[in-house]
Structures are given as structure tokens and as C-alpha cells.
Coordinates of C-alpha atoms in Angstrom, one line a residue:
M193 CA 90.8 107.5 20.5
D194 CA 93.9 105.3 20.0
S195 CA 94.9 103.4 23.2
G196 CA 98.4 102.9 21.9
V197 CA 98.2 99.2 22.3
G198 CA 99.7 97.1 19.5
M199 CA 101.2 100.0 17.6
R200 CA 104.2 98.1 16.5
G201 CA 102.6 95.1 14.8
G202 CA 99.1 95.5 13.4
A203 CA 98.0 99.1 14.0
R204 CA 98.4 100.3 10.5
P205 CA 96.1 97.8 8.8
G206 CA 93.5 98.5 11.5
W207 CA 93.9 102.3 10.9
V208 CA 93.5 101.8 7.2
R209 CA 90.4 99.6 7.6
A210 CA 89.0 102.2 9.9
R211 CA 88.4 104.4 6.9
V212 CA 85.3 103.3 5.2
W213 CA 85.2 105.8 2.4
P214 CA 87.4 103.7 0.1
V215 CA 84.5 101.3 -0.2
L216 CA 82.8 103.7 -2.6
P217 CA 85.5 104.0 -5.2
L218 CA 86.4 100.4 -4.9
A219 CA 82.8 99.4 -5.6
A220 CA 82.6 101.8 -8.5
A221 CA 85.7 100.4 -10.1
A222 CA 84.7 96.8 -9.4
W223 CA 81.3 97.2 -11.0
W224 CA 82.7 98.2 -14.4
L225 CA 86.1 96.6 -14.5
G226 CA 84.8 93.4 -13.1
G227 CA 81.3 93.1 -14.5
A228 CA 82.1 94.5 -17.9
L229 CA 85.3 92.6 -18.3
P230 CA 84.0 90.5 -21.3
W231 CA 83.1 93.7 -23.1
V232 CA 86.5 95.4 -22.1
L233 CA 88.4 92.4 -23.5
D234 CA 86.3 92.7 -26.6
G235 CA 87.6 96.2 -27.2
L236 CA 84.5 98.0 -26.1
G237 CA 83.0 97.4 -29.5
A238 CA 85.6 99.6 -31.2
Q239 CA 87.5 98.9 -34.4
S240 CA 90.0 101.0 -36.3
P241 CA 88.3 104.3 -37.2
R242 CA 89.1 103.9 -40.9
D243 CA 87.2 100.6 -40.9
W244 CA 84.0 102.1 -39.4
P245 CA 81.1 101.6 -41.8
Y246 CA 78.9 104.6 -42.3
D247 CA 75.2 104.9 -42.9
V248 CA 74.8 106.4 -46.4
A249 CA 71.7 108.4 -45.6
T250 CA 72.8 109.9 -42.3
G251 CA 76.5 109.9 -42.6
S252 CA 76.8 108.4 -39.1
A253 CA 78.9 105.4 -38.1
T254 CA 76.8 102.3 -37.7
D255 CA 79.4 100.0 -36.1
G256 CA 82.7 100.1 -34.3
Y257 CA 82.1 103.0 -32.0
I258 CA 83.3 103.0 -28.4
S259 CA 80.7 102.2 -25.8
L260 CA 81.3 101.4 -22.1
L261 CA 78.5 98.8 -22.2
P262 CA 77.0 96.6 -25.0
F263 CA 74.0 98.9 -25.6
T264 CA 72.4 97.2 -28.5
T265 CA 69.6 94.7 -28.8
A266 CA 71.8 92.0 -30.3
R267 CA 73.9 92.0 -27.0
L268 CA 71.1 92.4 -24.5
G269 CA 72.0 89.0 -23.0
L270 CA 75.6 90.2 -22.4
L271 CA 74.3 93.5 -21.0
L272 CA 72.1 91.7 -18.4
T273 CA 75.0 89.4 -17.5
I274 CA 77.4 92.3 -17.0
T275 CA 75.0 94.3 -14.8
L276 CA 74.1 91.3 -12.6
V277 CA 77.7 90.1 -12.1
G278 CA 78.9 93.6 -11.7
G279 CA 76.7 94.1 -8.8
G280 CA 78.0 91.0 -7.1
I281 CA 81.6 92.0 -7.6
A282 CA 81.0 95.5 -6.5
A283 CA 79.5 94.3 -3.2
L284 CA 82.8 92.6 -2.4
A285 CA 84.2 96.1 -1.7
V286 CA 82.3 95.9 1.7
L287 CA 85.0 93.4 2.8
W288 CA 87.4 96.4 2.9
A289 CA 85.9 97.5 6.2
G290 CA 85.8 94.0 7.7
R291 CA 82.6 92.4 9.1
R292 CA 81.9 94.8 12.0
D293 CA 78.2 94.9 12.7
R294 CA 78.0 98.5 13.7
R295 CA 79.2 99.6 10.2
R296 CA 77.3 97.1 8.1
L297 CA 74.7 99.7 7.0
V298 CA 77.3 102.4 6.3
V299 CA 79.6 100.2 4.1
G300 CA 76.5 98.7 2.4
V301 CA 75.3 102.2 1.4
L302 CA 78.7 103.2 0.2
A303 CA 79.1 100.1 -1.9
A304 CA 75.7 100.7 -3.4
L305 CA 76.4 104.3 -4.2
G306 CA 79.8 103.4 -5.7
A307 CA 78.2 100.8 -8.0
L308 CA 75.3 103.1 -8.9
S309 CA 77.7 105.9 -9.8
A310 CA 79.7 103.7 -12.1
A311 CA 76.5 102.3 -13.6
A312 CA 74.9 105.7 -14.1
Y313 CA 78.0 107.0 -16.0
S314 CA 78.4 103.9 -18.1
I315 CA 74.7 103.7 -19.0
A316 CA 74.6 107.4 -19.9
Q317 CA 77.7 107.2 -22.1
S318 CA 76.6 104.0 -23.8
A319 CA 73.1 105.3 -24.5
G320 CA 74.5 108.5 -25.9
A321 CA 77.0 106.7 -28.1
T322 CA 74.2 104.4 -29.4
R323 CA 71.9 107.3 -30.0
Q324 CA 74.5 109.1 -32.1
L325 CA 76.4 106.3 -33.8
G326 CA 74.2 103.2 -33.6
S327 CA 72.1 101.6 -36.4
D328 CA 68.7 103.1 -37.3
F329 CA 67.0 100.3 -35.3
D330 CA 69.1 100.5 -32.1
R331 CA 68.9 104.3 -31.9
D332 CA 65.1 104.3 -32.2
D333 CA 63.7 105.9 -29.0
R334 CA 61.5 102.9 -28.3
V335 CA 64.3 100.4 -28.7
L336 CA 66.8 102.5 -26.8
L337 CA 64.3 102.8 -23.9
G338 CA 63.9 99.0 -23.7
V339 CA 67.7 98.5 -23.6
L340 CA 67.9 101.2 -21.0
A341 CA 65.3 99.4 -18.9
V342 CA 67.2 96.2 -19.1
A343 CA 70.4 98.0 -18.0
V344 CA 68.7 99.7 -15.0
V345 CA 66.8 96.6 -13.8
G346 CA 69.9 94.4 -14.1
T347 CA 72.0 97.0 -12.2
M348 CA 69.6 97.4 -9.4
L349 CA 69.0 93.6 -9.1
G350 CA 72.7 92.8 -9.2
I351 CA 73.6 95.3 -6.5
A352 CA 70.8 94.1 -4.3
L353 CA 71.8 90.4 -4.7
G354 CA 75.5 91.2 -4.2
L355 CA 74.9 93.1 -0.9
L356 CA 72.7 90.2 0.3
V357 CA 75.4 87.7 -0.4
V358 CA 78.0 89.8 1.5
L359 CA 76.0 91.2 4.3
G360 CA 73.0 88.8 4.7
G361 CA 72.5 85.8 6.9
P362 CA 73.3 82.3 5.8
V363 CA 69.9 81.6 4.2
L364 CA 69.6 85.0 2.5
R365 CA 73.2 84.8 1.3
A366 CA 72.6 81.4 -0.3
L367 CA 69.3 82.3 -1.9
A368 CA 70.8 85.5 -3.4
A369 CA 73.9 83.7 -4.7
A370 CA 71.8 81.3 -6.8
P371 CA 70.8 83.7 -9.6
L372 CA 74.3 85.2 -9.5
A373 CA 75.7 81.7 -10.0
V374 CA 73.7 81.4 -13.2
A375 CA 74.8 84.8 -14.4
L376 CA 78.4 83.9 -13.6
G377 CA 78.3 81.0 -16.0
S378 CA 77.3 83.3 -18.8
W379 CA 80.0 85.8 -17.7
V380 CA 82.7 83.2 -17.9
S381 CA 81.5 82.1 -21.3
A382 CA 81.7 85.7 -22.5
V383 CA 85.2 86.1 -21.2
L384 CA 86.4 83.0 -23.0
V385 CA 84.8 84.1 -26.2
A386 CA 86.4 87.6 -25.9
L387 CA 89.8 86.0 -25.2
I388 CA 90.1 83.3 -27.7
G389 CA 87.2 83.8 -30.1
V390 CA 84.0 81.8 -30.7
E391 CA 85.5 79.0 -32.8
R392 CA 88.3 78.2 -30.4
A393 CA 86.1 78.6 -27.3
I394 CA 83.4 76.1 -28.4
S395 CA 85.0 73.2 -26.8
A396 CA 85.7 75.1 -23.5
L397 CA 82.1 76.4 -23.4
R398 CA 80.8 72.9 -22.8
W399 CA 82.4 73.1 -19.3
T400 CA 81.0 76.5 -18.3
P401 CA 77.9 74.9 -16.6
V402 CA 80.4 73.4 -14.1
V403 CA 81.1 77.0 -13.1
V404 CA 77.4 77.4 -12.2
G405 CA 77.4 74.2 -10.2
V406 CA 80.5 75.1 -8.3
A407 CA 79.2 78.6 -7.5
A408 CA 75.9 77.2 -6.4
G409 CA 77.7 74.5 -4.3
L410 CA 79.7 77.3 -2.5
A411 CA 76.4 78.9 -1.6
L412 CA 75.3 75.6 -0.1
V413 CA 78.5 75.4 1.9
G414 CA 77.5 78.7 3.5
L415 CA 74.3 77.1 4.5
G416 CA 75.8 74.0 6.1
L417 CA 73.9 70.9 7.1
R418 CA 72.8 71.9 10.6
P419 CA 70.2 72.4 11.7
A420 CA 68.3 69.9 9.6
R421 CA 65.8 72.5 8.4
R422 CA 68.7 74.0 6.4
L423 CA 68.1 71.2 3.9
L424 CA 64.9 73.0 2.8
A425 CA 67.1 76.0 2.0
W426 CA 69.3 73.6 -0.1
V427 CA 66.3 72.7 -2.2
A428 CA 65.3 76.4 -2.5
V429 CA 68.8 77.3 -3.8
L430 CA 68.7 74.5 -6.4
L431 CA 65.2 75.6 -7.5
L432 CA 66.4 79.2 -7.9
V433 CA 69.2 77.9 -10.1
A434 CA 66.7 76.1 -12.2
V435 CA 64.4 79.2 -12.4
G436 CA 67.4 81.4 -13.3
A437 CA 68.6 79.1 -16.0
A438 CA 65.1 78.9 -17.5
G439 CA 64.8 82.7 -17.4
Q440 CA 68.1 83.0 -19.1
T441 CA 66.9 80.7 -21.9
A442 CA 63.7 82.5 -22.3
F443 CA 65.4 85.9 -22.4
S444 CA 67.8 84.7 -25.1
Y445 CA 64.8 83.5 -27.1
L446 CA 63.2 86.9 -26.8
V447 CA 66.4 88.8 -27.7
A448 CA 66.6 86.7 -30.9
Y449 CA 63.4 88.4 -32.1
L450 CA 64.4 91.9 -31.2
R451 CA 65.8 92.8 -34.6
P452 CA 64.7 94.9 -37.7
R453 CA 61.8 93.6 -39.7
S454 CA 60.5 91.3 -37.0
G455 CA 57.1 93.0 -36.6
L456 CA 58.1 95.3 -33.8
P457 CA 56.6 97.0 -31.9
D458 CA 53.2 95.5 -32.8
G459 CA 54.5 91.9 -32.5
L460 CA 56.3 92.4 -29.2
R461 CA 53.4 91.0 -27.2
D462 CA 53.5 87.8 -29.3
H463 CA 57.3 87.5 -28.8
V464 CA 56.9 87.9 -25.0
E465 CA 54.2 85.2 -24.9
A466 CA 56.4 82.9 -26.9
S467 CA 59.3 83.5 -24.6
R468 CA 57.0 82.8 -21.6
S469 CA 56.2 79.4 -23.2
V470 CA 59.9 78.8 -23.6
F471 CA 60.4 79.6 -19.9
L472 CA 57.8 77.1 -18.8
A473 CA 59.1 74.5 -21.1
A474 CA 62.6 75.0 -19.7
L475 CA 61.4 74.2 -16.2
R476 CA 60.2 70.7 -17.1
P477 CA 62.3 67.9 -15.6
G478 CA 63.4 66.7 -19.0
Q479 CA 65.1 70.0 -19.7
Q480 CA 67.0 70.3 -16.5
A481 CA 70.8 70.3 -16.3
W482 CA 71.0 67.6 -13.7
G483 CA 74.8 67.5 -13.9
V484 CA 74.9 71.1 -12.6
Y485 CA 72.8 70.2 -9.6
A486 CA 75.0 67.1 -8.9
V487 CA 78.1 69.3 -9.0
A488 CA 76.5 71.8 -6.6
I489 CA 75.4 69.1 -4.2
V490 CA 78.8 67.4 -4.2
V491 CA 80.6 70.7 -3.6
G492 CA 78.1 71.6 -0.9
L493 CA 78.5 68.3 0.9
L494 CA 82.3 68.3 0.8
G495 CA 82.5 71.9 1.8
S496 CA 80.1 71.4 4.7
V497 CA 82.0 68.4 6.0
L498 CA 85.3 70.3 5.9
R499 CA 83.7 73.3 7.5
V500 CA 82.5 71.1 10.4
R501 CA 85.9 69.5 10.9
R502 CA 87.9 72.7 10.6
P503 CA 87.3 74.1 14.1
A504 CA 88.5 70.9 15.7
T505 CA 92.0 71.4 14.3
R506 CA 92.3 74.9 15.8
P507 CA 93.8 75.4 19.2
T508 CA 91.1 75.9 21.8
R509 CA 90.9 79.1 23.8
D510 CA 91.5 77.1 27.0
A511 CA 94.9 76.1 25.8
A512 CA 96.0 79.7 25.6
V513 CA 94.8 80.6 29.1
P514 CA 97.6 80.6 31.6
A515 CA 97.7 78.1 34.4
S516 CA 95.7 78.8 37.5
P517 CA 97.5 80.1 40.6
A518 CA 97.1 76.7 42.2
T519 CA 99.3 75.0 39.6
R520 CA 101.9 77.8 39.3
H521 CA 105.4 77.3 40.6
T522 CA 106.1 79.4 43.6
T523 CA 109.3 81.1 44.6
A524 CA 108.5 80.9 48.3
S525 CA 111.0 79.1 50.4
A526 CA 110.3 75.7 52.0
Q527 CA 110.3 77.3 55.4
D528 CA 107.4 79.7 54.4
R529 CA 105.4 76.8 53.0
H530 CA 105.7 74.8 56.2
A531 CA 104.7 77.9 58.1
D532 CA 101.5 78.1 56.2
V533 CA 100.7 74.4 57.0
T534 CA 101.3 74.8 60.7
A535 CA 99.3 78.0 60.8
S536 CA 96.3 76.2 59.4

């Protein structure tokens, strides 16, 4: 029930934020419009209809069809990036309702439902478009099932990580942000390629690892430097960044072999074993991107120091407390004050 206090100034924003249902549509829109932005900028894979190439045997279009997600084996890396980053962006819809503890579970469920609804529709549309208009290899049931598995796993993982970042404690938030930071670097690279093309983006792509370092550094800022055991969490975050980058490299290596005339499906196990070797090799010290870790540590240290100093510049609560009755000026006459003294 409204108490009527503060109706003039800030009641309307509070009234709007009291409605938690907008979290669901906001999360749904954020999952696709935010996560799939590189694919949207790329035109959803569509070309002019008169330029669509057709398969001579089946009469079906083999390229240029509209798909809400890149649902082909050649773009599995982009599909995984979209689903992971989409989950992180969708989780930001929770901030609509503020950070009230009593509604954390409700807004978290609404955000997850919104993201899942957008993902379900996008995956269904993309799978249907690829089944009808894709190449013979991509619309094979076994291949399509593998692409579908990547989309579903990436979606579920992205949503879970995103909700942990927004709703979790400092340690969980930082640990969940580490793999999302790695995916964010690939997402930024895909956006650049979609905007200016591969040739013009080559020079800019050299700087996208800095994005990973800054994102990981912001996760470290959330951890802070106190208590001292938080430094162990710093190490864990950097290790997760290394594991995520190695996994990304291994997955790209595997995707390169998922093409026609590559010995599939019999040779799939060999390709998986080879990608596992690539993953282990990418974890070696000589293969680490030490510059990314340096950027993350610098950002984390600077942010932590600024975070510690920031409260000192704010006015304290005591300053806003009115003076005690003993120090207030009184309007009593001098005669009354003397009367109090003589009576004591």
C-alpha cells in the first residue's frame, strides 16, 4: 500500500520498478538483439533473392537464406559466441527491478525465461531454415543435431553465467565473468568484421585481446583486495581466462574439420582427440597471452584502489544528522534560563 510519502519527486520511477514483469521481454530482446548483433549486422546471412545459388539436384537454395542464428558448421564458433554473450547481456535485464534481495529469485527466473524463449524461437527458426535451404552437408540430420547441441549448451551456459554475474556474490560473480570475458573478445571481433569487413578489420583485430583483459580486470575490481584471501580468487579468475582461451582455440580447430569430405562421421573421434591435444598445448606457459593478464591485473588494481578511496569522498551519515538538543539554539528567554539554574 502506498504511504503517500515522496509522491512529488521519485514515486513514479519506484512505481515503474515495482513491476518485475518487464524483465522477461527485456531479457528476450537483449538475448537476440545483443548477443546476435554480429549476425544481425551481417544481414542474417541473406543476400538478394535473385543472387541465391540453387542446388541443381534438389532445387533448393544453398546459400543466402535468412536465419536468425548462424546455424551452419562453418560458423559454429560464432554461434557459440552469440549464445554465451547473449546470456550475459540478457541477465542485465535483472537490473530493471533493482537489487532487492526479496525479489532476486523472481527476477532471475523471469530473465532466464525471457532469454530461453528468445533462444527457443531463434534456434527453431534457424534449424528449420537450414534443414530446408542449407547445403546437403549442413542439413544432414547428424550434422544438424550437432549444431543444435552447440546452440542449446551455449545458451544454457551463457544464461547461467550471466545470472551469476548479476546476482551472485563477489567471488562467484568474478569467476562467472571470466569465460564471458573470453567470449566477449570474440564477439567484438565479429562485430568489427561485420561492420567494416575482414580486410579492413585485420589491423583492429589485433587489439581485441585488450577487450578480454579489460573485461577480466573489471571482474577483479568486483573482488577487491580485501580480505587477503581474495587474491586466491584473482588467480582463479586468470586461470579461467586461460582455460577459456584454450578451449576457444581447440573448438576453432575442431570446427575447421567439420566440413564435407573430412571423414565424418567415422573420423569425428580422431578430430576430437586432435582438438584435445590442441587444448592441452594451448595451456602451456609458452602459449599464454601474458599481455591480456597484465591488462587484467592493472585494471583490477587501479579499480580496486579507486573503489577503496571512493567512499571517503562521500558525505558521512553523521554529517546529515541534525544537531543534538544540547547544541540547538533555544528561543527561551534569559529569565527562564536563570530560573532553571536557580532551581537546580
